[in-house]
PDB file of C-alpha atoms in Angstrom:
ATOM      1  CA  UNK A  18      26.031  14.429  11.917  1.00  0.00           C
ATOM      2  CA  UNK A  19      22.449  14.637  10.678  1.00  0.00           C
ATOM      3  CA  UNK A  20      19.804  16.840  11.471  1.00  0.00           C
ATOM      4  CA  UNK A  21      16.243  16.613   9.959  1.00  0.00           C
ATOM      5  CA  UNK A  22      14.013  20.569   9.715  1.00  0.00           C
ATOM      6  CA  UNK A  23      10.427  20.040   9.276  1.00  0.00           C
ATOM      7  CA  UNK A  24       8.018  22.543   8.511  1.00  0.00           C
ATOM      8  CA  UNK A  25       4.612  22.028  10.604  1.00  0.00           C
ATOM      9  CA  UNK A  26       1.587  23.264   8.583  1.00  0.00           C
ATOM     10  CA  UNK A  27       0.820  21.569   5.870  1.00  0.00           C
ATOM     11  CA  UNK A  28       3.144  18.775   6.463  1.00  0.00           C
ATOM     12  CA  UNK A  29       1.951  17.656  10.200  1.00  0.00           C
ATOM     13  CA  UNK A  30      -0.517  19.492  10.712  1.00  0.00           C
ATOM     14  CA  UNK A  31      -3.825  21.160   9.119  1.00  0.00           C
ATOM     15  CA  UNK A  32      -3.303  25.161   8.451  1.00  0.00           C
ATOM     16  CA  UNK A  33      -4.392  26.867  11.109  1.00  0.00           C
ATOM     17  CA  UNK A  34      -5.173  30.221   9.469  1.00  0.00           C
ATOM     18  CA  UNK A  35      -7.250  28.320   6.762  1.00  0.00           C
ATOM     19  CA  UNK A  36      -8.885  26.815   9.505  1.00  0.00           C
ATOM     20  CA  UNK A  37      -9.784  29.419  11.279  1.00  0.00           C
ATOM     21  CA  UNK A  38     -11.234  31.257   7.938  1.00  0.00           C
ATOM     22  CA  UNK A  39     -13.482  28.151   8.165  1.00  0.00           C
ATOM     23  CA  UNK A  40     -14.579  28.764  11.612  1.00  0.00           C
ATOM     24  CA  UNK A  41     -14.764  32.058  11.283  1.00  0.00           C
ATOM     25  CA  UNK A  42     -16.098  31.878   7.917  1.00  0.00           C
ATOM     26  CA  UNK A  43     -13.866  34.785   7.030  1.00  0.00           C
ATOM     27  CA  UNK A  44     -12.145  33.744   4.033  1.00  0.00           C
ATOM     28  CA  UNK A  45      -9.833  36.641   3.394  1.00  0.00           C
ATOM     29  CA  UNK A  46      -8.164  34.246   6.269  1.00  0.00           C
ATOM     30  CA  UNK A  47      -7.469  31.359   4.386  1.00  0.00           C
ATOM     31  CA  UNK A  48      -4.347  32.720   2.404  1.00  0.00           C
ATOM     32  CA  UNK A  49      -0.922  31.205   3.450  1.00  0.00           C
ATOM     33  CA  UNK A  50       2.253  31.077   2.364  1.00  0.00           C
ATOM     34  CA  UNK A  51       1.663  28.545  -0.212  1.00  0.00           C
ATOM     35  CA  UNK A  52      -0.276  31.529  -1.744  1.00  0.00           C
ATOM     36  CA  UNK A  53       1.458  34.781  -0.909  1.00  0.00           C
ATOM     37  CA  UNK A  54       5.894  34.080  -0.561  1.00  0.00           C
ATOM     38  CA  UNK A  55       6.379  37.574   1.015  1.00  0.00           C
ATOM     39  CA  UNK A  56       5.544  36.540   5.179  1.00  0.00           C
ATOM     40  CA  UNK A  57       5.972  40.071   6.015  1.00  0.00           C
ATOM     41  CA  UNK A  58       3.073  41.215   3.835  1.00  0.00           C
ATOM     42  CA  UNK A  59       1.065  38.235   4.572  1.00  0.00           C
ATOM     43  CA  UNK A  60       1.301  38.438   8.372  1.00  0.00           C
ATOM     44  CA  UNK A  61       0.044  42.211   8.154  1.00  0.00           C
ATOM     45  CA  UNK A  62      -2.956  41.625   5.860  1.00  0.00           C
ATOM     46  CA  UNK A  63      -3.796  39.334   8.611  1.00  0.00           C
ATOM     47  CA  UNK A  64      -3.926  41.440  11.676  1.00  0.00           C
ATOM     48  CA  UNK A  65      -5.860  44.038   9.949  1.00  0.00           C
ATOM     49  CA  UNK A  66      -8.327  42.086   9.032  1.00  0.00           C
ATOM     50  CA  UNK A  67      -8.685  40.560  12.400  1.00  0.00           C
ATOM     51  CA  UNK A  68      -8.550  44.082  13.496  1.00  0.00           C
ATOM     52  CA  UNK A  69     -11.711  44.714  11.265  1.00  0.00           C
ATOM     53  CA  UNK A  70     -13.812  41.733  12.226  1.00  0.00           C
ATOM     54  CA  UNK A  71     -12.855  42.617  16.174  1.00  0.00           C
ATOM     55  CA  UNK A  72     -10.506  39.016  16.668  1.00  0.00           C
ATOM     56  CA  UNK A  73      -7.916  38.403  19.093  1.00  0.00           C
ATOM     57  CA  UNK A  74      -5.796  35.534  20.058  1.00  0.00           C
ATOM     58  CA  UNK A  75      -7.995  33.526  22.194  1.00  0.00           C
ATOM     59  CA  UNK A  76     -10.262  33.318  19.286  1.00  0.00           C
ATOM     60  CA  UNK A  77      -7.465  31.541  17.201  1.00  0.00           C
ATOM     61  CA  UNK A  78      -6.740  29.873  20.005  1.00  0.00           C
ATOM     62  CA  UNK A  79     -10.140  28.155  20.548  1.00  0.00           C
ATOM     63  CA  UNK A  80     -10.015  26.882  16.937  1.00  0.00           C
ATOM     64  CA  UNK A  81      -6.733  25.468  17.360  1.00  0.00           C
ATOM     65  CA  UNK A  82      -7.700  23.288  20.473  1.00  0.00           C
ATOM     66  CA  UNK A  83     -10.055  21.615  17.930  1.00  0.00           C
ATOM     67  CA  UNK A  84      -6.976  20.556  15.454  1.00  0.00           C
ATOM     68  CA  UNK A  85      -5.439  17.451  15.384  1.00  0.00           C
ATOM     69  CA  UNK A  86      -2.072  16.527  13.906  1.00  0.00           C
ATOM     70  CA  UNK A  87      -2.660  14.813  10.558  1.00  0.00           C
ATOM     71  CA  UNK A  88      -3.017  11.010  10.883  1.00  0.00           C
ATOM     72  CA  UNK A  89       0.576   9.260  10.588  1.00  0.00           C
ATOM     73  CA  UNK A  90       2.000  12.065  11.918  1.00  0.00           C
ATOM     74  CA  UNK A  91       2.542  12.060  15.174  1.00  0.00           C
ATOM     75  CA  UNK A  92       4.330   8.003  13.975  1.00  0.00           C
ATOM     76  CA  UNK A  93       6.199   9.427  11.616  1.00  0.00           C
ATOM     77  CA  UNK A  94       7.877  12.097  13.747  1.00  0.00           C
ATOM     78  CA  UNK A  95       8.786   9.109  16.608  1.00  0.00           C
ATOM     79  CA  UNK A  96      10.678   6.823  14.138  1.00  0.00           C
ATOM     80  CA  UNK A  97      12.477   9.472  12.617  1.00  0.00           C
ATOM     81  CA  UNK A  98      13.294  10.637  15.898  1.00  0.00           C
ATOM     82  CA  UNK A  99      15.147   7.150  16.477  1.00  0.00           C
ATOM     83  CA  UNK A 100      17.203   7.427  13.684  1.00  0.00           C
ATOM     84  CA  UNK A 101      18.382  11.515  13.857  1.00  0.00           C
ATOM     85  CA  UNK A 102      17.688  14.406  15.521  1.00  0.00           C
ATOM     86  CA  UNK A 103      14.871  15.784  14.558  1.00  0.00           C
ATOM     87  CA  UNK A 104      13.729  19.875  14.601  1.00  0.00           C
ATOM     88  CA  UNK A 105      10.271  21.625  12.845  1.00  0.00           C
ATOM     89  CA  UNK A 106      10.859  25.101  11.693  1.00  0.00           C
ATOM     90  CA  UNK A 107       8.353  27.090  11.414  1.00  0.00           C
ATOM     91  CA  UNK A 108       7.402  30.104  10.914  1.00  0.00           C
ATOM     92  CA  UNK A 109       4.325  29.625  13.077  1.00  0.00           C
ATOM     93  CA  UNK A 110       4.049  31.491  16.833  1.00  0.00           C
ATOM     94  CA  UNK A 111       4.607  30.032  20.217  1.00  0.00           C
ATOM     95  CA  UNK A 112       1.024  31.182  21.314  1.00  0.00           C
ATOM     96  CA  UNK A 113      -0.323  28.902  18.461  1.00  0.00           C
ATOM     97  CA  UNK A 114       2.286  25.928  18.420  1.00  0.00           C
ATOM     98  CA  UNK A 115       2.189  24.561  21.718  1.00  0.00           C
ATOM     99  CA  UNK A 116      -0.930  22.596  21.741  1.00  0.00           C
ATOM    100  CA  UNK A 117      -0.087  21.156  18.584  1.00  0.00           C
ATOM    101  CA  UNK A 118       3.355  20.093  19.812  1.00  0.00           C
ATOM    102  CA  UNK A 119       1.754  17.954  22.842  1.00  0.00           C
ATOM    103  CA  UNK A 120       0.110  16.334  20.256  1.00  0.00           C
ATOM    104  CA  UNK A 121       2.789  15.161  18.153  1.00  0.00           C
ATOM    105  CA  UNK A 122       4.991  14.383  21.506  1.00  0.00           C
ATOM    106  CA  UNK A 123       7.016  17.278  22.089  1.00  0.00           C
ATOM    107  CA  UNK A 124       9.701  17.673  19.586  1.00  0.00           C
ATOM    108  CA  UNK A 125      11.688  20.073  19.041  1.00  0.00           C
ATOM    109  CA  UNK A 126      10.360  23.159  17.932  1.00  0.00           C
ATOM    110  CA  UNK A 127      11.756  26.747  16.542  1.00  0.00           C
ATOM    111  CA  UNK A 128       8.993  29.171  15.581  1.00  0.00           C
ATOM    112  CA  UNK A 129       8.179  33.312  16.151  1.00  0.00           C
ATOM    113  CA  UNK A 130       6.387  35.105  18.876  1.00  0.00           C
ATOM    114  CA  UNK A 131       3.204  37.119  18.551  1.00  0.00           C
ATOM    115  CA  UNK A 132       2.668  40.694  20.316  1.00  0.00           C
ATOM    116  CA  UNK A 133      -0.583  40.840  21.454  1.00  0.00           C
ATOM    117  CA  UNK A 134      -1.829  43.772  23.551  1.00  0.00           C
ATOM    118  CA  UNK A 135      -4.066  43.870  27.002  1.00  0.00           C
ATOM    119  CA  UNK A 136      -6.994  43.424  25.532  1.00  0.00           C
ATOM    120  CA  UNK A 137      -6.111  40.096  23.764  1.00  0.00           C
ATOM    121  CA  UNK A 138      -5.798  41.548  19.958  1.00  0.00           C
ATOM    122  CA  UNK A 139      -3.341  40.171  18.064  1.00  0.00           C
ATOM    123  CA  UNK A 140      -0.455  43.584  17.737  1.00  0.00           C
ATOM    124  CA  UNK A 141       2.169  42.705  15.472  1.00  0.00           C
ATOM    125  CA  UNK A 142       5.152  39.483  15.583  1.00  0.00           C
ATOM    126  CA  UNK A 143       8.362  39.327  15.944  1.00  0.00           C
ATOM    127  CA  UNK A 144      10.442  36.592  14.276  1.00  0.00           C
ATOM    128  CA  UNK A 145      13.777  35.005  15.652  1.00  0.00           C
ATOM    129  CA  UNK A 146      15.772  35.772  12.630  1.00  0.00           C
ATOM    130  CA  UNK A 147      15.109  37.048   9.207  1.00  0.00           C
ATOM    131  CA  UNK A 148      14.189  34.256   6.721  1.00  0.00           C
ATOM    132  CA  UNK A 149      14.011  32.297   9.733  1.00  0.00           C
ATOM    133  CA  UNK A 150      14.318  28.972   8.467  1.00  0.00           C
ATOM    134  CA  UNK A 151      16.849  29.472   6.344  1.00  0.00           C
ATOM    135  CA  UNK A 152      19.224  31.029   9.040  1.00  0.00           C
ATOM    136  CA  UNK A 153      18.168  27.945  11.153  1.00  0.00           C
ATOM    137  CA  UNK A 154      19.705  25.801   8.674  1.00  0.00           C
ATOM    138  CA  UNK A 155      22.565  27.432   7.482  1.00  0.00           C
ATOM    139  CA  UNK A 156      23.525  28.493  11.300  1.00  0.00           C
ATOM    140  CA  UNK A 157      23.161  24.359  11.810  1.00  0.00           C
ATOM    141  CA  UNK A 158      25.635  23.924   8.960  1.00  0.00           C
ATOM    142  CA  UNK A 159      27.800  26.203  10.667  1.00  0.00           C
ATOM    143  CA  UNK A 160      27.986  23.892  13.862  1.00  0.00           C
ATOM    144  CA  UNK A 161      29.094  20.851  11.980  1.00  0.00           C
ATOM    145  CA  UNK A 162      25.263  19.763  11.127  1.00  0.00           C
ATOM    146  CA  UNK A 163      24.343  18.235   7.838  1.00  0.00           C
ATOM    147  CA  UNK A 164      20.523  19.164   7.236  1.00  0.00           C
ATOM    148  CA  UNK A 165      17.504  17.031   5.407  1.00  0.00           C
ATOM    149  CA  UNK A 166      14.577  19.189   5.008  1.00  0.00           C
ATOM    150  CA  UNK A 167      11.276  18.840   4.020  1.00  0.00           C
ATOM    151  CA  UNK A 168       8.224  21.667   3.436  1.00  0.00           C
ATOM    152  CA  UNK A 169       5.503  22.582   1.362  1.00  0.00           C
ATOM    153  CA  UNK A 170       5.618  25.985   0.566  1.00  0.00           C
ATOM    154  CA  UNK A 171       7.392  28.796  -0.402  1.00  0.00           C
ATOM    155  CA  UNK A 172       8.800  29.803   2.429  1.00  0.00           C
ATOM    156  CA  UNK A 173      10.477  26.490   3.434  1.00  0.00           C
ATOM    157  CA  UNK A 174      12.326  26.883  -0.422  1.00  0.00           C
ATOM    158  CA  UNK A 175      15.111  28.268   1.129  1.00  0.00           C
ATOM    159  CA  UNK A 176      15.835  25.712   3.846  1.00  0.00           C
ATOM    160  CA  UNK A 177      15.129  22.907   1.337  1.00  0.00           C
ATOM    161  CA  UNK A 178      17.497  24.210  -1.183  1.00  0.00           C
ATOM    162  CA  UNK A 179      20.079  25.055   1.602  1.00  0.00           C
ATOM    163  CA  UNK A 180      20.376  20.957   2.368  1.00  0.00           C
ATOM    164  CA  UNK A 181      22.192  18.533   1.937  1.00  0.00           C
ATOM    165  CA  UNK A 182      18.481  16.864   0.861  1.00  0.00           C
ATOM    166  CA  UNK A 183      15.723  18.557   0.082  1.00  0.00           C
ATOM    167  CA  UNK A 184      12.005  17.340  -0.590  1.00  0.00           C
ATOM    168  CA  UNK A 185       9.001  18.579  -1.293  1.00  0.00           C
ATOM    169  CA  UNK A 186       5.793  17.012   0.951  1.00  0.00           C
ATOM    170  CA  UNK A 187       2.143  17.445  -0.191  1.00  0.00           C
ATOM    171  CA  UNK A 188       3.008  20.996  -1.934  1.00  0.00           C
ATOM    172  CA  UNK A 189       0.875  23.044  -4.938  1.00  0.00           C
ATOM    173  CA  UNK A 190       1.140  22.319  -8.228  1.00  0.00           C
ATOM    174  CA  UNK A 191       2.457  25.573  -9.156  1.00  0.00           C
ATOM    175  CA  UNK A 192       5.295  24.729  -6.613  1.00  0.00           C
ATOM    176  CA  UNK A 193       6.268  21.954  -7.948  1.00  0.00           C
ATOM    177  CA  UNK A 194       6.000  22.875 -11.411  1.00  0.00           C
ATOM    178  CA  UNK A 195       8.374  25.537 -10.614  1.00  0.00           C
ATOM    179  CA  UNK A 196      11.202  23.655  -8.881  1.00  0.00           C
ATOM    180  CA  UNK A 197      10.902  20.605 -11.231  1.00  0.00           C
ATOM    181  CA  UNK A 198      14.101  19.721  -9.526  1.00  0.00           C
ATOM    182  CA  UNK A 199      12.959  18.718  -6.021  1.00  0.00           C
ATOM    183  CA  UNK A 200      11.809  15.586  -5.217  1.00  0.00           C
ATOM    184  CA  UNK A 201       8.374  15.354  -4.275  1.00  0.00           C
ATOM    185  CA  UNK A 202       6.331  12.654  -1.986  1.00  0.00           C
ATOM    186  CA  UNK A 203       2.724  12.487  -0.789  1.00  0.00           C
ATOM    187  CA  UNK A 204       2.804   9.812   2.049  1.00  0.00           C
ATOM    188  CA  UNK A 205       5.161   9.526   5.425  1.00  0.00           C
ATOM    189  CA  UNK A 206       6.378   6.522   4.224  1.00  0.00           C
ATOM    190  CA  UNK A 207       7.820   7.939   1.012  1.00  0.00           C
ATOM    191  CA  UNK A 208       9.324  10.685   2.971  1.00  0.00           C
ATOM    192  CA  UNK A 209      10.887   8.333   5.770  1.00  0.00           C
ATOM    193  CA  UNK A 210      12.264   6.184   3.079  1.00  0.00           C
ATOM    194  CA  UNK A 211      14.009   9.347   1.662  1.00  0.00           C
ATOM    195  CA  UNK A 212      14.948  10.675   4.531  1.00  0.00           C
ATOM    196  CA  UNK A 213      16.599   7.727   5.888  1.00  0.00           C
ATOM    197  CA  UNK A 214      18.273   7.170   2.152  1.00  0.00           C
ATOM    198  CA  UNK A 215      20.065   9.879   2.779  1.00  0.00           C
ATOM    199  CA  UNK A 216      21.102   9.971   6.446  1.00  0.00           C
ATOM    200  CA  UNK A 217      25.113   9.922   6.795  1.00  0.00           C
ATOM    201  CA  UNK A 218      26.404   5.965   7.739  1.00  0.00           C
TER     202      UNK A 218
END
């Protein structure tokens, strides 16, 4: 059987860190990890420096109310959801996701959890699993699952790699020019066409 991972940002939705940068019009807060592969070290630079600039998670979570999935996306999830299962990985947090999943119709979604403290600043994360996605896909395998996955940056390498099919959607230049192996699509349709190519009879 079939399973399809996702990533979310960059693939059905906007970034939400680079748009709050442009909210905020902080743009130490636009790096993600298409820029920076180590999540650890990325995730840390940016609590400090919403720690500087006095930021908590409402803040974040005002911008995000204002993002909308990007168009197609929301279609493309629904027919892929009547041919396979279908799961986004990400490595995203529950306090962030949520809205953004009502949008694209409730799929299914495995992501990380923020700490935040009384006063609403953002304290540190905690992720399900180390190199969460993955885990998620190898702990699939492990349960009889053949995965399909599909991301656009570095950290969704391993979980696209990991597959049975992997693609690359609407990723850097520099990513793709280092994994010259992947194939690589810019529309939903290209990467429903592939997807479904390769989905088990």
């Amino acid at each position: 059987m079939d399973i399809v991972c996702l990533d979310m940002e960059g693939v059905l939705v906007p970034e939400i860190w680079v748009a709050f940068s442009k909210a905020t019009g902080i743009p130490e807060l636009a790096r993600t990890t298409r820029d920076e592969p180590d999540y650890d070290k990325l995730m840390k630079f940016r609590i400090g420096v919403l720690r500087e600039h006095f930021l908590g998670l409402k803040s974040i979570q005002d911008t995000i109310a204002t993002i909308d999935p990007f168009p197609g996306a929301k279609e493309f999830i629904d027919s892929l959801r009547e041919l396979t299962q279908v799961i986004i990985l990400s490595d995203t947090f529950t306090q962030f996701a949520m809205p953004l999943m009502k949008k694209l119709g409730y799929p299914t979604l495995f992501c990380n959890t923020l700490e935040v403290g009384a006063d609403g600043m953002i304290t540190g994360y905690r992720m399900r699993v180390e190199k969460s996605k993955y885990a998620t896909v190898r702990a699939l395998q492990s349960i009889g699952f053949e995965t399909i996955a599909a991301g656009d940056s570095h950290n969704d390498l391993g979980m696209i790699e990991a597959s049975k099919a992997g693609f690359l959607f609407r990723s850097t230049d520099a990513i793709k020019a280092e994994h010259p192996e992947l194939p690589k699509y810019e529309t939903y349709d290209e990467l429903y066409d592939a997807i479904k190519g390769v989905l088990s009879v």
